Amino acid sequence: MRTARHRRAHGVRIRDPDAREATNSPLTVVISPGDELSVQLGHDPEYFDHPA
């Protein structure tokens, strides 16, 4: 495993990576741990009308 010093020496830094994945579900909930709990909701507008 390379050290943080080695990664910085080569000019590559990765901060706050984020990945999004499409699902075939009409409603998606993603809960991520961290210093603060993150809750993200996604929806397919074909299945929900605006008042929902």
PDB file of N, CA and C in Angstrom:
ATOM      1  N   MET A   1       0.849  -1.190   0.000  1.00  0.00           N
ATOM      2  CA  MET A   1       0.000   0.000   0.000  1.00  0.00           C
ATOM      3  C   MET A   1       0.884   1.240   0.000  1.00  0.00           C
ATOM      4  N   ARG A   2       0.563   2.154  -0.852  1.00  0.00           N
ATOM      5  CA  ARG A   2       1.369   3.368  -0.950  1.00  0.00           C
ATOM      6  C   ARG A   2       0.957   4.356   0.135  1.00  0.00           C
ATOM      7  N   THR A   3       1.900   5.143   0.555  1.00  0.00           N
ATOM      8  CA  THR A   3       1.626   6.112   1.613  1.00  0.00           C
ATOM      9  C   THR A   3       1.001   7.368   1.024  1.00  0.00           C
ATOM     10  N   ALA A   4       0.366   8.155   1.886  1.00  0.00           N
ATOM     11  CA  ALA A   4      -0.229   9.425   1.444  1.00  0.00           C
ATOM     12  C   ALA A   4       0.851  10.333   0.884  1.00  0.00           C
ATOM     13  N   ARG A   5       2.032  10.311   1.454  1.00  0.00           N
ATOM     14  CA  ARG A   5       3.133  11.144   0.966  1.00  0.00           C
ATOM     15  C   ARG A   5       3.479  10.751  -0.472  1.00  0.00           C
ATOM     16  N   HIS A   6       3.511   9.457  -0.761  1.00  0.00           N
ATOM     17  CA  HIS A   6       3.824   8.981  -2.108  1.00  0.00           C
ATOM     18  C   HIS A   6       2.763   9.465  -3.100  1.00  0.00           C
ATOM     19  N   ARG A   7       1.475   9.380  -2.733  1.00  0.00           N
ATOM     20  CA  ARG A   7       0.410   9.831  -3.637  1.00  0.00           C
ATOM     21  C   ARG A   7       0.521  11.325  -3.908  1.00  0.00           C
ATOM     22  N   ARG A   8       0.822  12.119  -2.895  1.00  0.00           N
ATOM     23  CA  ARG A   8       0.960  13.565  -3.101  1.00  0.00           C
ATOM     24  C   ARG A   8       2.167  13.877  -3.962  1.00  0.00           C
ATOM     25  N   ALA A   9       3.219  13.112  -3.822  1.00  0.00           N
ATOM     26  CA  ALA A   9       4.440  13.363  -4.582  1.00  0.00           C
ATOM     27  C   ALA A   9       4.194  13.220  -6.079  1.00  0.00           C
ATOM     28  N   HIS A  10       3.207  12.437  -6.480  1.00  0.00           N
ATOM     29  CA  HIS A  10       2.922  12.239  -7.898  1.00  0.00           C
ATOM     30  C   HIS A  10       1.772  13.116  -8.389  1.00  0.00           C
ATOM     31  N   GLY A  11       1.321  14.043  -7.583  1.00  0.00           N
ATOM     32  CA  GLY A  11       0.326  15.026  -8.005  1.00  0.00           C
ATOM     33  C   GLY A  11      -1.099  14.511  -8.126  1.00  0.00           C
ATOM     34  N   VAL A  12      -1.400  13.364  -7.572  1.00  0.00           N
ATOM     35  CA  VAL A  12      -2.757  12.837  -7.655  1.00  0.00           C
ATOM     36  C   VAL A  12      -3.412  12.937  -6.289  1.00  0.00           C
ATOM     37  N   ARG A  13      -4.547  13.613  -6.242  1.00  0.00           N
ATOM     38  CA  ARG A  13      -5.321  13.716  -5.013  1.00  0.00           C
ATOM     39  C   ARG A  13      -6.771  13.419  -5.331  1.00  0.00           C
ATOM     40  N   ILE A  14      -7.380  12.606  -4.519  1.00  0.00           N
ATOM     41  CA  ILE A  14      -8.805  12.322  -4.682  1.00  0.00           C
ATOM     42  C   ILE A  14      -9.504  12.804  -3.426  1.00  0.00           C
ATOM     43  N   ARG A  15     -10.452  13.702  -3.613  1.00  0.00           N
ATOM     44  CA  ARG A  15     -11.200  14.251  -2.486  1.00  0.00           C
ATOM     45  C   ARG A  15     -12.675  14.074  -2.739  1.00  0.00           C
ATOM     46  N   ASP A  16     -13.376  13.668  -1.717  1.00  0.00           N
ATOM     47  CA  ASP A  16     -14.832  13.540  -1.763  1.00  0.00           C
ATOM     48  C   ASP A  16     -15.337  12.839  -3.020  1.00  0.00           C
ATOM     49  N   PRO A  17     -14.913  11.600  -3.248  1.00  0.00           N
ATOM     50  CA  PRO A  17     -15.409  10.889  -4.432  1.00  0.00           C
ATOM     51  C   PRO A  17     -16.923  10.677  -4.329  1.00  0.00           C
ATOM     52  N   ASP A  18     -17.573  10.665  -5.456  1.00  0.00           N
ATOM     53  CA  ASP A  18     -19.017  10.507  -5.505  1.00  0.00           C
ATOM     54  C   ASP A  18     -19.351   9.615  -6.698  1.00  0.00           C
ATOM     55  N   ALA A  19     -20.217   8.678  -6.506  1.00  0.00           N
ATOM     56  CA  ALA A  19     -20.626   7.787  -7.594  1.00  0.00           C
ATOM     57  C   ALA A  19     -22.146   7.751  -7.651  1.00  0.00           C
ATOM     58  N   ARG A  20     -22.653   7.772  -8.835  1.00  0.00           N
ATOM     59  CA  ARG A  20     -24.106   7.682  -9.040  1.00  0.00           C
ATOM     60  C   ARG A  20     -24.377   6.462  -9.904  1.00  0.00           C
ATOM     61  N   GLU A  21     -25.405   5.746  -9.556  1.00  0.00           N
ATOM     62  CA  GLU A  21     -25.748   4.561 -10.325  1.00  0.00           C
ATOM     63  C   GLU A  21     -27.235   4.590 -10.624  1.00  0.00           C
ATOM     64  N   ALA A  22     -27.579   4.306 -11.857  1.00  0.00           N
ATOM     65  CA  ALA A  22     -28.987   4.272 -12.238  1.00  0.00           C
ATOM     66  C   ALA A  22     -29.614   2.981 -11.742  1.00  0.00           C
ATOM     67  N   THR A  23     -30.856   3.071 -11.327  1.00  0.00           N
ATOM     68  CA  THR A  23     -31.594   1.883 -10.899  1.00  0.00           C
ATOM     69  C   THR A  23     -32.875   1.799 -11.715  1.00  0.00           C
ATOM     70  N   ASN A  24     -33.529   0.672 -11.639  1.00  0.00           N
ATOM     71  CA  ASN A  24     -34.831   0.554 -12.296  1.00  0.00           C
ATOM     72  C   ASN A  24     -35.959   0.676 -11.278  1.00  0.00           C
ATOM     73  N   SER A  25     -35.645   1.155 -10.094  1.00  0.00           N
ATOM     74  CA  SER A  25     -36.652   1.354  -9.048  1.00  0.00           C
ATOM     75  C   SER A  25     -37.254   2.747  -9.167  1.00  0.00           C
ATOM     76  N   PRO A  26     -38.537   2.887  -8.924  1.00  0.00           N
ATOM     77  CA  PRO A  26     -39.151   4.216  -9.002  1.00  0.00           C
ATOM     78  C   PRO A  26     -38.712   5.148  -7.873  1.00  0.00           C
ATOM     79  N   LEU A  27     -38.269   4.573  -6.744  1.00  0.00           N
ATOM     80  CA  LEU A  27     -37.812   5.386  -5.617  1.00  0.00           C
ATOM     81  C   LEU A  27     -36.521   4.772  -5.078  1.00  0.00           C
ATOM     82  N   THR A  28     -35.515   5.621  -4.881  1.00  0.00           N
ATOM     83  CA  THR A  28     -34.223   5.161  -4.382  1.00  0.00           C
ATOM     84  C   THR A  28     -33.839   5.979  -3.164  1.00  0.00           C
ATOM     85  N   VAL A  29     -33.385   5.315  -2.110  1.00  0.00           N
ATOM     86  CA  VAL A  29     -32.901   5.974  -0.902  1.00  0.00           C
ATOM     87  C   VAL A  29     -31.461   5.516  -0.683  1.00  0.00           C
ATOM     88  N   VAL A  30     -30.547   6.478  -0.532  1.00  0.00           N
ATOM     89  CA  VAL A  30     -29.140   6.165  -0.267  1.00  0.00           C
ATOM     90  C   VAL A  30     -28.770   6.810   1.060  1.00  0.00           C
ATOM     91  N   ILE A  31     -28.315   6.000   1.997  1.00  0.00           N
ATOM     92  CA  ILE A  31     -27.899   6.491   3.312  1.00  0.00           C
ATOM     93  C   ILE A  31     -26.418   6.200   3.464  1.00  0.00           C
ATOM     94  N   SER A  32     -25.626   7.238   3.730  1.00  0.00           N
ATOM     95  CA  SER A  32     -24.175   7.094   3.828  1.00  0.00           C
ATOM     96  C   SER A  32     -23.690   7.600   5.174  1.00  0.00           C
ATOM     97  N   PRO A  33     -22.853   6.805   5.853  1.00  0.00           N
ATOM     98  CA  PRO A  33     -22.283   7.257   7.126  1.00  0.00           C
ATOM     99  C   PRO A  33     -21.137   8.237   6.884  1.00  0.00           C
ATOM    100  N   GLY A  34     -20.764   8.937   7.899  1.00  0.00           N
ATOM    101  CA  GLY A  34     -19.651   9.882   7.840  1.00  0.00           C
ATOM    102  C   GLY A  34     -19.664  10.704   9.105  1.00  0.00           C
ATOM    103  N   ASP A  35     -19.000  11.852   9.073  1.00  0.00           N
ATOM    104  CA  ASP A  35     -19.068  12.748  10.222  1.00  0.00           C
ATOM    105  C   ASP A  35     -20.520  13.123  10.497  1.00  0.00           C
ATOM    106  N   GLU A  36     -21.293  13.254   9.414  1.00  0.00           N
ATOM    107  CA  GLU A  36     -22.737  13.469   9.507  1.00  0.00           C
ATOM    108  C   GLU A  36     -23.406  12.437   8.622  1.00  0.00           C
ATOM    109  N   LEU A  37     -24.556  11.943   9.020  1.00  0.00           N
ATOM    110  CA  LEU A  37     -25.293  10.975   8.229  1.00  0.00           C
ATOM    111  C   LEU A  37     -25.875  11.677   7.011  1.00  0.00           C
ATOM    112  N   SER A  38     -25.681  11.097   5.841  1.00  0.00           N
ATOM    113  CA  SER A  38     -26.205  11.666   4.605  1.00  0.00           C
ATOM    114  C   SER A  38     -27.356  10.799   4.115  1.00  0.00           C
ATOM    115  N   VAL A  39     -28.482  11.423   3.788  1.00  0.00           N
ATOM    116  CA  VAL A  39     -29.640  10.720   3.238  1.00  0.00           C
ATOM    117  C   VAL A  39     -30.003  11.393   1.925  1.00  0.00           C
ATOM    118  N   GLN A  40     -30.008  10.608   0.847  1.00  0.00           N
ATOM    119  CA  GLN A  40     -30.348  11.138  -0.470  1.00  0.00           C
ATOM    120  C   GLN A  40     -31.530  10.352  -1.030  1.00  0.00           C
ATOM    121  N   LEU A  41     -32.479  11.067  -1.584  1.00  0.00           N
ATOM    122  CA  LEU A  41     -33.655  10.449  -2.195  1.00  0.00           C
ATOM    123  C   LEU A  41     -33.633  10.715  -3.690  1.00  0.00           C
ATOM    124  N   GLY A  42     -33.953   9.702  -4.458  1.00  0.00           N
ATOM    125  CA  GLY A  42     -34.075   9.864  -5.904  1.00  0.00           C
ATOM    126  C   GLY A  42     -35.384   9.244  -6.347  1.00  0.00           C
ATOM    127  N   HIS A  43     -35.965   9.781  -7.418  1.00  0.00           N
ATOM    128  CA  HIS A  43     -37.232   9.242  -7.900  1.00  0.00           C
ATOM    129  C   HIS A  43     -37.319   9.336  -9.418  1.00  0.00           C
ATOM    130  N   ASP A  44     -38.131   8.483  -9.979  1.00  0.00           N
ATOM    131  CA  ASP A  44     -38.420   8.517 -11.409  1.00  0.00           C
ATOM    132  C   ASP A  44     -39.720   9.290 -11.569  1.00  0.00           C
ATOM    133  N   PRO A  45     -39.671  10.474 -12.184  1.00  0.00           N
ATOM    134  CA  PRO A  45     -40.871  11.312 -12.284  1.00  0.00           C
ATOM    135  C   PRO A  45     -42.018  10.671 -13.067  1.00  0.00           C
ATOM    136  N   GLU A  46     -41.749   9.601 -13.825  1.00  0.00           N
ATOM    137  CA  GLU A  46     -42.838   8.903 -14.522  1.00  0.00           C
ATOM    138  C   GLU A  46     -43.807   8.251 -13.549  1.00  0.00           C
ATOM    139  N   TYR A  47     -43.340   7.946 -12.336  1.00  0.00           N
ATOM    140  CA  TYR A  47     -44.145   7.206 -11.374  1.00  0.00           C
ATOM    141  C   TYR A  47     -44.729   8.080 -10.268  1.00  0.00           C
ATOM    142  N   PHE A  48     -44.323   9.324 -10.181  1.00  0.00           N
ATOM    143  CA  PHE A  48     -44.799  10.213  -9.114  1.00  0.00           C
ATOM    144  C   PHE A  48     -45.274  11.525  -9.719  1.00  0.00           C
ATOM    145  N   ASP A  49     -46.440  11.980  -9.291  1.00  0.00           N
ATOM    146  CA  ASP A  49     -46.887  13.277  -9.753  1.00  0.00           C
ATOM    147  C   ASP A  49     -46.318  14.356  -8.850  1.00  0.00           C
ATOM    148  N   HIS A  50     -46.424  15.594  -9.240  1.00  0.00           N
ATOM    149  CA  HIS A  50     -45.790  16.705  -8.519  1.00  0.00           C
ATOM    150  C   HIS A  50     -46.214  16.803  -7.050  1.00  0.00           C
ATOM    151  N   PRO A  51     -47.502  16.672  -6.701  1.00  0.00           N
ATOM    152  CA  PRO A  51     -47.885  16.790  -5.288  1.00  0.00           C
ATOM    153  C   PRO A  51     -47.304  15.696  -4.386  1.00  0.00           C
ATOM    154  N   ALA A  52     -46.869  14.579  -4.934  1.00  0.00           N
ATOM    155  CA  ALA A  52     -46.307  13.510  -4.097  1.00  0.00           C
ATOM    156  C   ALA A  52     -45.049  14.002  -3.452  1.00  0.00           C
TER     157      ALA A  52
END
